[in-house]
mmCIF file of C-alpha atoms in Angstrom:
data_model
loop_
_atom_site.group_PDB
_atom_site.id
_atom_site.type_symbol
_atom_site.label_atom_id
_atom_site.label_comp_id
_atom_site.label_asym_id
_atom_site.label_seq_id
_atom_site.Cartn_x
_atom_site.Cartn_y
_atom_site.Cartn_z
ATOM 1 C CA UNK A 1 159.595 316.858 79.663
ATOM 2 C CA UNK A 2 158.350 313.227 78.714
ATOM 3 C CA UNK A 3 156.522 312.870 81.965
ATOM 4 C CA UNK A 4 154.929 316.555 80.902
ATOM 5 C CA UNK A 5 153.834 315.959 77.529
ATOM 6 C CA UNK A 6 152.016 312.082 78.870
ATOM 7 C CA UNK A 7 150.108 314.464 81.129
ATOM 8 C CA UNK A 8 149.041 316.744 78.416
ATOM 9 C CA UNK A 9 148.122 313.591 76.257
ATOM 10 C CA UNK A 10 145.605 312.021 79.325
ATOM 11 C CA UNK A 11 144.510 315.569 79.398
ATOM 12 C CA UNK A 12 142.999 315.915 76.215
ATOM 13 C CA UNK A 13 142.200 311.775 75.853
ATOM 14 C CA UNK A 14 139.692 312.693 79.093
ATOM 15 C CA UNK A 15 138.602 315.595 77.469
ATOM 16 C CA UNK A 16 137.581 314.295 73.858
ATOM 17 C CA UNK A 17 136.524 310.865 75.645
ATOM 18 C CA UNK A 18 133.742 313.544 77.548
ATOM 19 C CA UNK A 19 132.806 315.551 74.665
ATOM 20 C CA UNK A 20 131.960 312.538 72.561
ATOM 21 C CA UNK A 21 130.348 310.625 75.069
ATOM 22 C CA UNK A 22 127.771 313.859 75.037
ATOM 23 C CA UNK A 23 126.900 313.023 71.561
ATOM 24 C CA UNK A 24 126.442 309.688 71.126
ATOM 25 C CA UNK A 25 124.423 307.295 73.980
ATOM 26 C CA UNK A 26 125.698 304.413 75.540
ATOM 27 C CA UNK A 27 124.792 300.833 73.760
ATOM 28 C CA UNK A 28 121.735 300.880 76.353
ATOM 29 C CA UNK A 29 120.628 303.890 75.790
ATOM 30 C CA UNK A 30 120.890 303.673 72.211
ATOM 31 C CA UNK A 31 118.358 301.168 72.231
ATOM 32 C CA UNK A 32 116.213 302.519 74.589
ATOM 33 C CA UNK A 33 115.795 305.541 72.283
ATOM 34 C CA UNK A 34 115.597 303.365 69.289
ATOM 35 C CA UNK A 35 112.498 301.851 71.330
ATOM 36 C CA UNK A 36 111.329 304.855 73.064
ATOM 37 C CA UNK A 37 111.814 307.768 70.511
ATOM 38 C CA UNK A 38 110.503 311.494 71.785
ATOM 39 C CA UNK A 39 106.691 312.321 70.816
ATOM 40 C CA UNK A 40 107.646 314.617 68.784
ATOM 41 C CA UNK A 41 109.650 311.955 66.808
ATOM 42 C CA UNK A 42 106.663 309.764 66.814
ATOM 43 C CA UNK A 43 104.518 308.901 63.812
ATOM 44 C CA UNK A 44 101.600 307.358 64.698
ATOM 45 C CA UNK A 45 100.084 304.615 62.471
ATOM 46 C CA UNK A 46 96.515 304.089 61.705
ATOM 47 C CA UNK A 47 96.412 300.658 59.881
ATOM 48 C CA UNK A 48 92.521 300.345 58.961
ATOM 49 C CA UNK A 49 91.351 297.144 57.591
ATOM 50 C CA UNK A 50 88.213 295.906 55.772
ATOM 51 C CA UNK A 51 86.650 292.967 53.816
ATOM 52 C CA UNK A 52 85.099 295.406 50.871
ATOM 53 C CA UNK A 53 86.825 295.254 47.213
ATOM 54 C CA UNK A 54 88.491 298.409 46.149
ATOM 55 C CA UNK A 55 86.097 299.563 43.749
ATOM 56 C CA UNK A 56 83.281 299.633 46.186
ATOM 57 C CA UNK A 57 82.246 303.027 47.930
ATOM 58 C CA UNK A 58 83.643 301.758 51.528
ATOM 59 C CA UNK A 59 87.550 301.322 49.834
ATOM 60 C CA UNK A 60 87.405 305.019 47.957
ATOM 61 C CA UNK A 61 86.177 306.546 51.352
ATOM 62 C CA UNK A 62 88.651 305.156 53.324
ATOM 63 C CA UNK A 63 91.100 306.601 50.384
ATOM 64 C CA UNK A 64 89.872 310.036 50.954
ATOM 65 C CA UNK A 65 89.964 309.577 54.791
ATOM 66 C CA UNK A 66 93.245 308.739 54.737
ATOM 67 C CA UNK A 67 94.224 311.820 52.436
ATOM 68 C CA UNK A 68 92.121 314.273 55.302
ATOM 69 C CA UNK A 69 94.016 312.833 58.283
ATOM 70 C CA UNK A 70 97.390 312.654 56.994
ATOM 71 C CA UNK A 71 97.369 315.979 55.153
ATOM 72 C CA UNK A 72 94.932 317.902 58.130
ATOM 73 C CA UNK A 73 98.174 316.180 60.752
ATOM 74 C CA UNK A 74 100.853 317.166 59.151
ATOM 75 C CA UNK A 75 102.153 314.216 58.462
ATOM 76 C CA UNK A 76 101.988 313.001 61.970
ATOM 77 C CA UNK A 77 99.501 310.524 61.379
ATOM 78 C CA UNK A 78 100.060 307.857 58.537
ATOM 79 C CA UNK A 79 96.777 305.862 57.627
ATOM 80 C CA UNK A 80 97.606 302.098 56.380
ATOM 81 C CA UNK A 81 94.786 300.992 54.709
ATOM 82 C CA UNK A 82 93.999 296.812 54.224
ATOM 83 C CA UNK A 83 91.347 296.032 52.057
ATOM 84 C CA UNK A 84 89.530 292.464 50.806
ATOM 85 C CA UNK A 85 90.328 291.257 54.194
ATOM 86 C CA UNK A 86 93.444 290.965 54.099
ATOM 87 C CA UNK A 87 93.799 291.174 57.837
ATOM 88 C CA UNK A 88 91.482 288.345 58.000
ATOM 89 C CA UNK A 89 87.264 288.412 58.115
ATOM 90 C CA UNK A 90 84.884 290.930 60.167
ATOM 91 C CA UNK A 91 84.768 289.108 63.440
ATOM 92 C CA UNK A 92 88.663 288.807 63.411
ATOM 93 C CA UNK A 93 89.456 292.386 62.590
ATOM 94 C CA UNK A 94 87.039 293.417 65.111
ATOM 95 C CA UNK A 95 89.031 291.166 67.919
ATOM 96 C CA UNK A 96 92.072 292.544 66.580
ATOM 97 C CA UNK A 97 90.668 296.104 66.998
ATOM 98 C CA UNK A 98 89.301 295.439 70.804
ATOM 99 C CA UNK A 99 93.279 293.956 71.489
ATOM 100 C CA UNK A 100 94.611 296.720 69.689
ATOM 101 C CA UNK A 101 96.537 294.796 67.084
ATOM 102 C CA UNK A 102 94.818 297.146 64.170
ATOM 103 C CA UNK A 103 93.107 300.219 64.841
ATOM 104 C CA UNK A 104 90.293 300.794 62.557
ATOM 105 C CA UNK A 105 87.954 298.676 60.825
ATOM 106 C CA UNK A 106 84.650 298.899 59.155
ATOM 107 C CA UNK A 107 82.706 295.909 60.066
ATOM 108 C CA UNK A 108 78.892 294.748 59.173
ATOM 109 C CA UNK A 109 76.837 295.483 62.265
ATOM 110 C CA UNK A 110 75.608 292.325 62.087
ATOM 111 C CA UNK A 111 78.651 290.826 63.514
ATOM 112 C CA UNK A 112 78.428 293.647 66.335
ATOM 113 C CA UNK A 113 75.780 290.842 68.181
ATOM 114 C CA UNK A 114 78.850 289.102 69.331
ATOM 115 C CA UNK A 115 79.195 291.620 71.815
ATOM 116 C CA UNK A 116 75.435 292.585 72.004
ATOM 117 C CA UNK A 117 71.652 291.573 70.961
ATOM 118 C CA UNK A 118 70.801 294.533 70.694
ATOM 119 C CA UNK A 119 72.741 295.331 67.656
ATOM 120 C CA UNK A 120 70.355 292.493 65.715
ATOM 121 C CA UNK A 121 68.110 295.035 65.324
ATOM 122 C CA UNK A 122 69.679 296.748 62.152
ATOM 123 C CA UNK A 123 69.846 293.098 60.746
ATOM 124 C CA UNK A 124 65.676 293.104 61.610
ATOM 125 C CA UNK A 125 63.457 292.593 57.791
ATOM 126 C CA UNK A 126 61.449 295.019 56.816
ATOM 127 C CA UNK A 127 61.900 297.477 59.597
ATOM 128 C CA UNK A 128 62.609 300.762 57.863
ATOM 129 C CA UNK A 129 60.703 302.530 55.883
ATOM 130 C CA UNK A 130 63.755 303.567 53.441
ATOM 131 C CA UNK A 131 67.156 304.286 53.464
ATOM 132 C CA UNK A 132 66.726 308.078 54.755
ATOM 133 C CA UNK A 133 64.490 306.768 57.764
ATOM 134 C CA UNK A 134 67.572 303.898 58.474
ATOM 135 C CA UNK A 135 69.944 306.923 58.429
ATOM 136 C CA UNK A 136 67.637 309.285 60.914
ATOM 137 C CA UNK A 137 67.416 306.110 63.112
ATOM 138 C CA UNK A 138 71.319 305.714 63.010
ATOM 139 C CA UNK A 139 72.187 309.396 63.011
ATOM 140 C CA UNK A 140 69.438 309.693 66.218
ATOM 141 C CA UNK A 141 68.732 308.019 69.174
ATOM 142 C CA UNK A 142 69.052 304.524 68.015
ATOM 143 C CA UNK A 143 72.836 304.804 66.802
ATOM 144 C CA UNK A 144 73.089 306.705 70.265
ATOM 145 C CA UNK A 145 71.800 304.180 72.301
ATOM 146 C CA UNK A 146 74.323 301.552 70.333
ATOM 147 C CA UNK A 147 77.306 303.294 70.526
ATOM 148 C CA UNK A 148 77.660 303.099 74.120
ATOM 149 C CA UNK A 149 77.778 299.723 73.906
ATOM 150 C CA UNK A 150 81.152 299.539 72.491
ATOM 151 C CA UNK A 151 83.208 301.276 74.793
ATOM 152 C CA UNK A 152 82.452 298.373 77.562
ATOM 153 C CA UNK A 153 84.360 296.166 75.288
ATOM 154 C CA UNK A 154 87.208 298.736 74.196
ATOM 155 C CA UNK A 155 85.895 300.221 71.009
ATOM 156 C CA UNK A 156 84.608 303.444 70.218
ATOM 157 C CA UNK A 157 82.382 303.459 66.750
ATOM 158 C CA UNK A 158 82.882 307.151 64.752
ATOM 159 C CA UNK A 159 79.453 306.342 62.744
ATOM 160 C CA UNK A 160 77.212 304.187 60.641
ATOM 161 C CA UNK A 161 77.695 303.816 56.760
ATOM 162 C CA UNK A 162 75.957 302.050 54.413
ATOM 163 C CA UNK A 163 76.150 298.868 52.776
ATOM 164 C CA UNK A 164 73.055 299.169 50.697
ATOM 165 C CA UNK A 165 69.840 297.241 50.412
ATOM 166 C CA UNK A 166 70.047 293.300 50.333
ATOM 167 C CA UNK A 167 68.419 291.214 47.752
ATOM 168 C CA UNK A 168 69.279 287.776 47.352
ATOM 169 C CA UNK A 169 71.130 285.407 44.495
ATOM 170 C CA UNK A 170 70.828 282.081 43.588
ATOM 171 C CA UNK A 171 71.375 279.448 40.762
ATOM 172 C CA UNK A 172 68.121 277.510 40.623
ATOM 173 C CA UNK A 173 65.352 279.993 39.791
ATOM 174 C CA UNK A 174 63.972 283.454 40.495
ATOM 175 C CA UNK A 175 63.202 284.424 43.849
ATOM 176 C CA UNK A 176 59.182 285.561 43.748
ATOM 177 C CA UNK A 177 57.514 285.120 47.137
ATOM 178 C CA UNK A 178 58.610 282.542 50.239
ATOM 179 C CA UNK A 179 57.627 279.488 48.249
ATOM 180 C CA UNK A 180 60.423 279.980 45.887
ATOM 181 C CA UNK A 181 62.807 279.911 48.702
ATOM 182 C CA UNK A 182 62.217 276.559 50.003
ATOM 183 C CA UNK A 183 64.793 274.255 50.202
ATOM 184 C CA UNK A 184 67.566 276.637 48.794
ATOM 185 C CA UNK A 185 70.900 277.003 50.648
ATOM 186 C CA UNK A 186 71.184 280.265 51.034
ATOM 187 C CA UNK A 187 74.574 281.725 52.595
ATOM 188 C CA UNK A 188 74.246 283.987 55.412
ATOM 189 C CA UNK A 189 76.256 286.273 57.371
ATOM 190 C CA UNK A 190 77.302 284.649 61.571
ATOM 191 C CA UNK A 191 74.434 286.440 63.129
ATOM 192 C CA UNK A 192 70.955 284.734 64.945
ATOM 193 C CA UNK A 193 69.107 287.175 62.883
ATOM 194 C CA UNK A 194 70.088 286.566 59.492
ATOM 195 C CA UNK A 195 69.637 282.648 60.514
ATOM 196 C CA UNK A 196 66.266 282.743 61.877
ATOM 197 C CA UNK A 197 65.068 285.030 58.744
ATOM 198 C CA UNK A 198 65.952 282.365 56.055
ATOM 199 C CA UNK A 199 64.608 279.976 58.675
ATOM 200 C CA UNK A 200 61.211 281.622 58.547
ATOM 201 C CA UNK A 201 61.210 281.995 54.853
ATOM 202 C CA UNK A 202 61.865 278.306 54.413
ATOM 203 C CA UNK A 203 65.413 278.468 53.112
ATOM 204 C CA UNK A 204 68.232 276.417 55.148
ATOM 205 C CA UNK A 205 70.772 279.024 56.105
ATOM 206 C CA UNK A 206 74.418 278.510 56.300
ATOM 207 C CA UNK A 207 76.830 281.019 57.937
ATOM 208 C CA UNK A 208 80.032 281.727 56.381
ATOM 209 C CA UNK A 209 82.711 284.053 56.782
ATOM 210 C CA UNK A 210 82.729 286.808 53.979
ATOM 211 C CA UNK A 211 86.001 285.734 52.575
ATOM 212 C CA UNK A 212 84.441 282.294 51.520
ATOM 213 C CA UNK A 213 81.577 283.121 49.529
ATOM 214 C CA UNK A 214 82.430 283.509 45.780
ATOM 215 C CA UNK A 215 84.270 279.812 46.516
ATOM 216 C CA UNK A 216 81.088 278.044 48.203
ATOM 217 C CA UNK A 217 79.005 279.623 45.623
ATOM 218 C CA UNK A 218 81.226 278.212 42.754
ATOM 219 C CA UNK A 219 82.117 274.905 44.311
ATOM 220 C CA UNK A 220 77.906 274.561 45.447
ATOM 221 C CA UNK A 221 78.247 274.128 48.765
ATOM 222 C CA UNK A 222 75.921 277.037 48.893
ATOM 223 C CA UNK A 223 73.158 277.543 46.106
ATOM 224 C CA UNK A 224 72.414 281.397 47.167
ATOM 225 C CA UNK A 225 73.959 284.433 48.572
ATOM 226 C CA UNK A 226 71.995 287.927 49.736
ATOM 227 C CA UNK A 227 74.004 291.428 49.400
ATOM 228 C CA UNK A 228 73.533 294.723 47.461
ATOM 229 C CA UNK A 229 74.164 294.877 43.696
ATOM 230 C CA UNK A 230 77.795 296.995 44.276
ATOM 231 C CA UNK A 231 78.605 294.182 46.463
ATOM 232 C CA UNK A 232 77.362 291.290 43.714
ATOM 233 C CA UNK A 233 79.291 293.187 40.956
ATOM 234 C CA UNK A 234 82.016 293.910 43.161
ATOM 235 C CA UNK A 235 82.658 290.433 44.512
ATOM 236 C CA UNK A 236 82.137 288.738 40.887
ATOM 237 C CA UNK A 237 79.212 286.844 42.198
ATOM 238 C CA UNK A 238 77.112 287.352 39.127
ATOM 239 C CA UNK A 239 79.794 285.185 37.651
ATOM 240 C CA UNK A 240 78.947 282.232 39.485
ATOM 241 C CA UNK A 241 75.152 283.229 40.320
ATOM 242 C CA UNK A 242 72.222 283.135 37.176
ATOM 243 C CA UNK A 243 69.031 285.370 39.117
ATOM 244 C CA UNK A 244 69.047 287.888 41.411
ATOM 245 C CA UNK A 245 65.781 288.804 42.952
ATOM 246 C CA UNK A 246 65.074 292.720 44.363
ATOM 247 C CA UNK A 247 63.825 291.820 47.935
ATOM 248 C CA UNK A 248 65.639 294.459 49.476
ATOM 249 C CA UNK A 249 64.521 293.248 52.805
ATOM 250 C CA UNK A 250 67.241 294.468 55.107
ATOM 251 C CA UNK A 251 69.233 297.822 54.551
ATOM 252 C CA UNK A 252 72.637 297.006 55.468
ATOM 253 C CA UNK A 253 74.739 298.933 57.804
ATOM 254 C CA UNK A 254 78.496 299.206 58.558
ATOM 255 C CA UNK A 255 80.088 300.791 61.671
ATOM 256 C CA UNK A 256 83.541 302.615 61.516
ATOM 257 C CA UNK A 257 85.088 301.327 65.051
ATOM 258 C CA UNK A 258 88.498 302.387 66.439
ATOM 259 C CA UNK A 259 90.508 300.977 69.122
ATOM 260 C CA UNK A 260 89.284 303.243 72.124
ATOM 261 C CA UNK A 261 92.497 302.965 74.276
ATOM 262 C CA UNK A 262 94.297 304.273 71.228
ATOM 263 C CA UNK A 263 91.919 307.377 70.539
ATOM 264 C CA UNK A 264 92.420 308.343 73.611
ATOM 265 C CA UNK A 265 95.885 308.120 73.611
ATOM 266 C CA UNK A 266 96.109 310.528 71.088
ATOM 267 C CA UNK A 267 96.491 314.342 71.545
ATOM 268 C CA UNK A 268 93.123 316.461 71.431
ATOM 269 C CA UNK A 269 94.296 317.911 68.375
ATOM 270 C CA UNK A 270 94.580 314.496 66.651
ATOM 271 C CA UNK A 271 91.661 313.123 67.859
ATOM 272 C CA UNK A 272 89.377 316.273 66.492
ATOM 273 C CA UNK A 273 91.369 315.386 63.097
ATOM 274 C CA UNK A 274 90.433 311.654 63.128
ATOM 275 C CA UNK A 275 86.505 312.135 64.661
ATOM 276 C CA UNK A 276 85.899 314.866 61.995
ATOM 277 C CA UNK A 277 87.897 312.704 59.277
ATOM 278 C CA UNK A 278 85.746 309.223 59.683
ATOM 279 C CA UNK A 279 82.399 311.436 60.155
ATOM 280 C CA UNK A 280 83.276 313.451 57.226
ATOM 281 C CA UNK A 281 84.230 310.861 54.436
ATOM 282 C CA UNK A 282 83.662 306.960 56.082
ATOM 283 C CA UNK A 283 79.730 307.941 57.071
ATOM 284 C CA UNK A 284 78.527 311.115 55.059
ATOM 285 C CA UNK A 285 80.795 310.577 51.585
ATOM 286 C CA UNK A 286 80.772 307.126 51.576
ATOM 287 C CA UNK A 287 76.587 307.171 52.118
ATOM 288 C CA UNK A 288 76.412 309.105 48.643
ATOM 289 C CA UNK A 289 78.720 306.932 47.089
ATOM 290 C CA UNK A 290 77.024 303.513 47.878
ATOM 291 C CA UNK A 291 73.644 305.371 46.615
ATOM 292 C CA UNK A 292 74.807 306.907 43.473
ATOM 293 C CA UNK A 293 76.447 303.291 42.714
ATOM 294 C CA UNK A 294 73.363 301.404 43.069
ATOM 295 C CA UNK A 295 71.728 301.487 39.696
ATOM 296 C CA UNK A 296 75.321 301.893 37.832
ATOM 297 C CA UNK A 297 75.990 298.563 39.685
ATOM 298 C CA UNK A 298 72.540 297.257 38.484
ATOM 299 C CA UNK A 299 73.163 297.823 35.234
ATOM 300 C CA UNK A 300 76.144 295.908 34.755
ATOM 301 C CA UNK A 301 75.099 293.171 36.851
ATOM 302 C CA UNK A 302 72.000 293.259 33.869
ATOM 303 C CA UNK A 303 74.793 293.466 31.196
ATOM 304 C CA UNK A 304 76.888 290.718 32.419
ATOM 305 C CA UNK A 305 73.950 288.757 31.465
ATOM 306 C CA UNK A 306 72.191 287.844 35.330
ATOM 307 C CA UNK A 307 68.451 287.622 35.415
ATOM 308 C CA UNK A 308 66.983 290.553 37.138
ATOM 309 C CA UNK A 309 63.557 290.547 39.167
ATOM 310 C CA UNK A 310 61.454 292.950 41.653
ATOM 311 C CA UNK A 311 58.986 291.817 43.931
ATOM 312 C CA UNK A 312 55.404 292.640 43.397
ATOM 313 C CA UNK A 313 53.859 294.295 46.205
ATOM 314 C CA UNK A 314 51.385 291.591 46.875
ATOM 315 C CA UNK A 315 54.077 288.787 46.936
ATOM 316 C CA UNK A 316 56.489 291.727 49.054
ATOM 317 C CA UNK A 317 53.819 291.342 51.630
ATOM 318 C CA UNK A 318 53.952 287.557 51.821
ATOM 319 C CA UNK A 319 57.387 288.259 52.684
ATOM 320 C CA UNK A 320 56.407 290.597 55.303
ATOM 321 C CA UNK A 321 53.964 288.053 56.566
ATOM 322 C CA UNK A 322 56.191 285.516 57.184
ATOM 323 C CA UNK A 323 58.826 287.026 58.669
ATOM 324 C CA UNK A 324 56.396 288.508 61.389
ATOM 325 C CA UNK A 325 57.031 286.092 64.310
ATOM 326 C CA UNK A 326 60.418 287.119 64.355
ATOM 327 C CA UNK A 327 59.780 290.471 65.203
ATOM 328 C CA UNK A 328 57.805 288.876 68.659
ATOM 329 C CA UNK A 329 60.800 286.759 69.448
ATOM 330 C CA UNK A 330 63.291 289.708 68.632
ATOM 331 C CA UNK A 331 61.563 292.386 70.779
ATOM 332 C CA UNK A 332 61.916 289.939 73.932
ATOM 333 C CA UNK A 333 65.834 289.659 72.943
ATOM 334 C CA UNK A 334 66.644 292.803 71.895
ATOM 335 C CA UNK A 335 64.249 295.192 73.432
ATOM 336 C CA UNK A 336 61.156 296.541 72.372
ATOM 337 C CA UNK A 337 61.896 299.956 73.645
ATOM 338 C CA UNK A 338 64.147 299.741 70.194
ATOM 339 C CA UNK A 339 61.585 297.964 68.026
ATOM 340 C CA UNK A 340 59.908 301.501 69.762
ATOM 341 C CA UNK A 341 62.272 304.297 68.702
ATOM 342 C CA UNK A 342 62.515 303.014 65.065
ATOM 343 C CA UNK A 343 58.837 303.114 64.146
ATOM 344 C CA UNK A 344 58.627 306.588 65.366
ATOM 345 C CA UNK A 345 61.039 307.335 63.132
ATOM 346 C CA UNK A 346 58.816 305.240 60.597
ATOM 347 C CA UNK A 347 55.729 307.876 61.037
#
């Protein structure tokens, strides 16, 4: 009877033993699912960095981005958004995008040269018309032509936005013609462009990271800086800067690039919701925004008590003037069959 009911005992011991080890995995393959979860367990992560201040028109269309792709996904996409470079500066978020650390950034185009010359010629003086011809150029066959540069070093750019027009700061006096430029240490951004342009117009450049800026500017290491008047508000330069002078001489442009391997990795559905997303709010929204902000952004720079000037049109020519041998040097570099497409988009 005893050796009958140990029987019945192993029985059911073998039996439970079985049925349990159904429902929960080994210790191995516990952690390989922990690692390895099922795609439809998945969330995927977007984390999108950027060096812009949150109240500028870059941060609020990345806000509204990341509502459209999380809410269009079903919650299958999360969007992690990093702004005032906190991921570090331009050219690091953009090698962090190409190894696929981070996914997304929005970078000045300027710092696109690394990778090709031929990017230098958004950062050219002078060589739009206006802001719609820059966009006609970008939205055409010049951001066309640009774009397929990135792929070749594992990024994939959704569109251009816009950065507004660049006039320049400074502490001495206001900025008039050339002459008034000579001698001043004017921060610019870590392109050959922006370099040989103060060069020419008798200033003695100094490239700097972003990030550094308001401190250089404060501390006088540099006497001058050159960005739109969202930017100048935004970054609190007009606390540290007395005149800023309307030269508008280059309209700057941002690109909104995405680790390639990674789009591609997601499903067609996903991608459709990410393209149409970034077109949608990070180039088309976030255009209006930086346009409508312009003259609000003026104002207060004007209120916060900074000396305001435009250029005259006779002393906006002797800016032209001297900034002309660039544009022999440049078409050698970068192409003239670019120099080419924009001015018939000038006409």
């Amino acid at each position: 009877m005893k050796r009958k009911a140990l029987a019945i005992f192993m029985v059911l011991a073998i039996v439970i033993g079985s049925l349990s080890g159904c429902n929960k995995p080994s210790d191995a393959n516990a952690s390989e699912a922990a690692i390895s979860p099922t795609a439809s367990e998945e969330k995927i992560i977007i984390k999108l960095g950027h060096v812009e201040p949150e109240d500028r028109s870059t941060h609020k269309a990345t806000l509204e981005f990341k509502k459209y792709v999380e809410e269009q996904s079903g919650g299958k996409i999360s969007v992690e958004i990093y702004p005032n470079g906190q991921l570090g500066g331009d050219r690091q978020m953009l090698e962090s995008v190409a190894l696929g650390t981070i996914q997304m950034t929005i970078p000045s185009t300027s710092v696109l040269t690394t990778y090709d010359p031929k990017f230098g010629i958004l950062d050219m003086p002078f060589i739009f018309n206006d802001v719609d011809t820059c966009f006609k150029a970008l939205d055409g066959d010049v951001g066309q032509t640009l774009d397929v540069i990135l792929p070749t070093v594992g990024m994939k750019n959704f569109g251009y936005s816009y950065n507004g027009a660049r006039s320049m700061s400074n502490n001495l006096r206001p900025i008039n013609s050339p002459e008034d430029l000579v001698g001043i240490k004017m921060r610019v951004m870590e392109s050959p462009v922006f370099i040989d342009l103060f060069k020419h117009l008798g200033a003695n450049p100094t490239p700097m990271s972003f990030g550094e800026v308001f401190t250089a500017l404060q501390q006088g290491t540099v006497d001058a800086q050159e960005n739109s008047p969202s930017l100048v508000y935004s970054m609190k330069f007009n606390e540290v800067q007395k005149y800023y002078s309307l030269t508008n001489h280059v309209q700057g442009i941002l690109a909104n690039v995405i680790n390639d391997k990674f789009f591609a990795s997601l499903p067609a559905d996903q991608q459709k919701i990410v393209q149409e997303g970034a077109v949608k709010f990070l180039v088309q929204k976030q255009r209006q925004l930086e346009i409508d902000d312009t003259e609000m952004f003026l104002q207060k720079l004007v209120d916060s008590g900074m000396i305001i000037n435009e250029i005259k049109p006779e002393n906006h020519q002797k800016f032209v003037d001297a900034l002309k041998p660039m544009y022999e040097k440049y078409s050698k570099e970068i192409g003239q069959e670019m120099f080419d497409m924009i001015a018939k988009h000038n006409q």
